[in-house]
Amino acid sequence: MTERSRATAALAEVLANLPPPSPDNGDLRILDSWTEGDDTICLVYKGWWEDGTLGLRRRIDPDVSVRDVVAQILNAELGEPPGGMIEGVEPDDDGIVWWHGEPRAWWRPS
């Protein structure tokens, strides 16, 4: 049996700890999810704050615990509207507006 990657572990924890859609959480709904390599998770979702479909692509920092990454994703990234993080971002061919979960000044493409 192989060890799970940090991305697989984080994604499993996010999905296991995400509350069911309700008015209390803005009817947040995960539509799809997957990992890219050992350090990146992707979540496609809908929430009350955005009319369209959002996609969160989140790199898992090796210096941060999976538990802390999961808390950040649940509380700050999925739990809050992305606001200026998606300003001017065009949807992809599937109509998904992708963002990376960190302010643009912090983002470093691979």
PDB file of C-alpha atoms in Angstrom:
ATOM      1  CA  MET A   1       0.000   0.000   0.000  1.00  0.00           C
ATOM      2  CA  THR A   2       1.371   3.428  -0.931  1.00  0.00           C
ATOM      3  CA  GLU A   3       1.270   6.485   1.295  1.00  0.00           C
ATOM      4  CA  ARG A   4      -1.306   9.124   0.397  1.00  0.00           C
ATOM      5  CA  SER A   5       0.005  12.389  -0.978  1.00  0.00           C
ATOM      6  CA  ARG A   6      -0.494  15.603   0.994  1.00  0.00           C
ATOM      7  CA  ALA A   7      -2.956  16.740  -1.668  1.00  0.00           C
ATOM      8  CA  THR A   8      -5.006  13.542  -1.391  1.00  0.00           C
ATOM      9  CA  ALA A   9      -5.017  13.785   2.410  1.00  0.00           C
ATOM     10  CA  ALA A  10      -6.027  17.468   2.363  1.00  0.00           C
ATOM     11  CA  LEU A  11      -8.776  16.922  -0.191  1.00  0.00           C
ATOM     12  CA  ALA A  12     -10.206  14.001   1.772  1.00  0.00           C
ATOM     13  CA  GLU A  13     -10.245  16.127   4.957  1.00  0.00           C
ATOM     14  CA  VAL A  14     -11.880  19.099   3.223  1.00  0.00           C
ATOM     15  CA  LEU A  15     -14.633  16.908   1.776  1.00  0.00           C
ATOM     16  CA  ALA A  16     -15.151  15.056   5.078  1.00  0.00           C
ATOM     17  CA  ASN A  17     -15.434  18.287   7.081  1.00  0.00           C
ATOM     18  CA  LEU A  18     -17.466  20.427   4.704  1.00  0.00           C
ATOM     19  CA  PRO A  19     -20.943  20.931   6.144  1.00  0.00           C
ATOM     20  CA  PRO A  20     -23.903  20.015   3.950  1.00  0.00           C
ATOM     21  CA  PRO A  21     -25.385  22.877   1.924  1.00  0.00           C
ATOM     22  CA  SER A  22     -27.661  25.063   4.045  1.00  0.00           C
ATOM     23  CA  PRO A  23     -28.661  28.730   4.364  1.00  0.00           C
ATOM     24  CA  ASP A  24     -26.142  28.958   7.234  1.00  0.00           C
ATOM     25  CA  ASN A  25     -23.202  28.313   4.895  1.00  0.00           C
ATOM     26  CA  GLY A  26     -24.530  30.073   1.814  1.00  0.00           C
ATOM     27  CA  ASP A  27     -25.667  26.802   0.235  1.00  0.00           C
ATOM     28  CA  LEU A  28     -22.054  26.035  -0.646  1.00  0.00           C
ATOM     29  CA  ARG A  29     -21.984  23.014  -2.954  1.00  0.00           C
ATOM     30  CA  ILE A  30     -18.946  21.111  -4.194  1.00  0.00           C
ATOM     31  CA  LEU A  31     -19.589  20.067  -7.795  1.00  0.00           C
ATOM     32  CA  ASP A  32     -16.304  18.282  -8.482  1.00  0.00           C
ATOM     33  CA  SER A  33     -12.894  17.753  -6.895  1.00  0.00           C
ATOM     34  CA  TRP A  34      -9.540  16.165  -7.731  1.00  0.00           C
ATOM     35  CA  THR A  35      -5.813  16.393  -7.090  1.00  0.00           C
ATOM     36  CA  GLU A  36      -3.051  17.466  -9.450  1.00  0.00           C
ATOM     37  CA  GLY A  37       0.198  15.799  -8.514  1.00  0.00           C
ATOM     38  CA  ASP A  38       1.172  15.414  -4.877  1.00  0.00           C
ATOM     39  CA  ASP A  39       0.692  19.028  -3.817  1.00  0.00           C
ATOM     40  CA  THR A  40      -2.367  20.591  -5.474  1.00  0.00           C
ATOM     41  CA  ILE A  41      -6.091  20.187  -4.932  1.00  0.00           C
ATOM     42  CA  CYS A  42      -8.887  21.465  -7.135  1.00  0.00           C
ATOM     43  CA  LEU A  43     -12.463  22.116  -6.044  1.00  0.00           C
ATOM     44  CA  VAL A  44     -15.283  23.245  -8.324  1.00  0.00           C
ATOM     45  CA  TYR A  45     -18.124  24.792  -6.347  1.00  0.00           C
ATOM     46  CA  LYS A  46     -21.084  27.158  -6.157  1.00  0.00           C
ATOM     47  CA  GLY A  47     -21.953  29.509  -3.332  1.00  0.00           C
ATOM     48  CA  TRP A  48     -24.386  32.289  -2.544  1.00  0.00           C
ATOM     49  CA  TRP A  49     -21.922  35.106  -3.222  1.00  0.00           C
ATOM     50  CA  GLU A  50     -21.288  34.354  -6.890  1.00  0.00           C
ATOM     51  CA  ASP A  51     -23.798  33.651  -9.649  1.00  0.00           C
ATOM     52  CA  GLY A  52     -21.417  31.418 -11.557  1.00  0.00           C
ATOM     53  CA  THR A  53     -19.274  28.402 -10.823  1.00  0.00           C
ATOM     54  CA  LEU A  54     -15.955  28.889  -9.057  1.00  0.00           C
ATOM     55  CA  GLY A  55     -12.878  26.713  -9.111  1.00  0.00           C
ATOM     56  CA  LEU A  56     -10.280  26.773  -6.347  1.00  0.00           C
ATOM     57  CA  ARG A  57      -6.848  25.465  -7.305  1.00  0.00           C
ATOM     58  CA  ARG A  58      -4.807  25.289  -4.097  1.00  0.00           C
ATOM     59  CA  ARG A  59      -1.175  24.286  -3.739  1.00  0.00           C
ATOM     60  CA  ILE A  60      -0.397  22.558  -0.425  1.00  0.00           C
ATOM     61  CA  ASP A  61       2.661  24.210   1.116  1.00  0.00           C
ATOM     62  CA  PRO A  62       5.052  21.519   2.432  1.00  0.00           C
ATOM     63  CA  ASP A  63       5.880  23.687   5.472  1.00  0.00           C
ATOM     64  CA  VAL A  64       2.266  23.888   6.669  1.00  0.00           C
ATOM     65  CA  SER A  65       0.432  20.990   8.286  1.00  0.00           C
ATOM     66  CA  VAL A  66      -2.403  19.369   6.332  1.00  0.00           C
ATOM     67  CA  ARG A  67      -4.700  20.221   9.265  1.00  0.00           C
ATOM     68  CA  ASP A  68      -3.853  23.950   8.967  1.00  0.00           C
ATOM     69  CA  VAL A  69      -4.268  23.897   5.187  1.00  0.00           C
ATOM     70  CA  VAL A  70      -7.687  22.244   5.541  1.00  0.00           C
ATOM     71  CA  ALA A  71      -8.767  24.844   8.119  1.00  0.00           C
ATOM     72  CA  GLN A  72      -7.661  27.656   5.801  1.00  0.00           C
ATOM     73  CA  ILE A  73      -9.553  26.170   2.859  1.00  0.00           C
ATOM     74  CA  LEU A  74     -12.757  25.555   4.841  1.00  0.00           C
ATOM     75  CA  ASN A  75     -12.803  28.834   6.755  1.00  0.00           C
ATOM     76  CA  ALA A  76     -11.196  31.438   4.524  1.00  0.00           C
ATOM     77  CA  GLU A  77     -11.274  30.132   0.978  1.00  0.00           C
ATOM     78  CA  LEU A  78     -14.548  28.214   0.672  1.00  0.00           C
ATOM     79  CA  GLY A  79     -16.122  29.906   3.688  1.00  0.00           C
ATOM     80  CA  GLU A  80     -15.830  33.454   2.365  1.00  0.00           C
ATOM     81  CA  PRO A  81     -16.569  35.157  -0.949  1.00  0.00           C
ATOM     82  CA  PRO A  82     -13.425  35.474  -3.089  1.00  0.00           C
ATOM     83  CA  GLY A  83     -14.142  39.173  -3.752  1.00  0.00           C
ATOM     84  CA  GLY A  84     -11.223  40.881  -5.467  1.00  0.00           C
ATOM     85  CA  MET A  85      -9.443  37.555  -5.926  1.00  0.00           C
ATOM     86  CA  ILE A  86     -11.590  36.882  -8.996  1.00  0.00           C
ATOM     87  CA  GLU A  87     -11.923  40.451 -10.274  1.00  0.00           C
ATOM     88  CA  GLY A  88     -11.238  40.455 -13.986  1.00  0.00           C
ATOM     89  CA  VAL A  89     -10.756  36.670 -14.151  1.00  0.00           C
ATOM     90  CA  GLU A  90     -12.485  35.246 -17.194  1.00  0.00           C
ATOM     91  CA  PRO A  91     -14.298  31.894 -16.991  1.00  0.00           C
ATOM     92  CA  ASP A  92     -12.675  28.958 -18.751  1.00  0.00           C
ATOM     93  CA  ASP A  93     -14.389  27.084 -21.603  1.00  0.00           C
ATOM     94  CA  ASP A  94     -16.554  25.237 -19.061  1.00  0.00           C
ATOM     95  CA  GLY A  95     -17.716  28.486 -17.442  1.00  0.00           C
ATOM     96  CA  ILE A  96     -15.579  28.040 -14.300  1.00  0.00           C
ATOM     97  CA  VAL A  97     -13.828  31.060 -12.791  1.00  0.00           C
ATOM     98  CA  TRP A  98     -10.600  29.612 -11.367  1.00  0.00           C
ATOM     99  CA  TRP A  99      -8.708  31.185  -8.502  1.00  0.00           C
ATOM    100  CA  HIS A 100      -5.808  30.018  -6.404  1.00  0.00           C
ATOM    101  CA  GLY A 101      -6.833  30.815  -2.828  1.00  0.00           C
ATOM    102  CA  GLU A 102      -4.152  33.406  -2.132  1.00  0.00           C
ATOM    103  CA  PRO A 103      -3.896  37.128  -2.875  1.00  0.00           C
ATOM    104  CA  ARG A 104      -2.369  37.763  -6.285  1.00  0.00           C
ATOM    105  CA  ALA A 105       0.751  39.310  -4.727  1.00  0.00           C
ATOM    106  CA  TRP A 106       1.514  35.988  -3.021  1.00  0.00           C
ATOM    107  CA  TRP A 107       0.862  33.784  -6.041  1.00  0.00           C
ATOM    108  CA  ARG A 108       3.811  32.201  -7.782  1.00  0.00           C
ATOM    109  CA  PRO A 109       2.875  30.086 -10.813  1.00  0.00           C
ATOM    110  CA  SER A 110       4.664  26.769 -11.143  1.00  0.00           C
TER     111      SER A 110
END
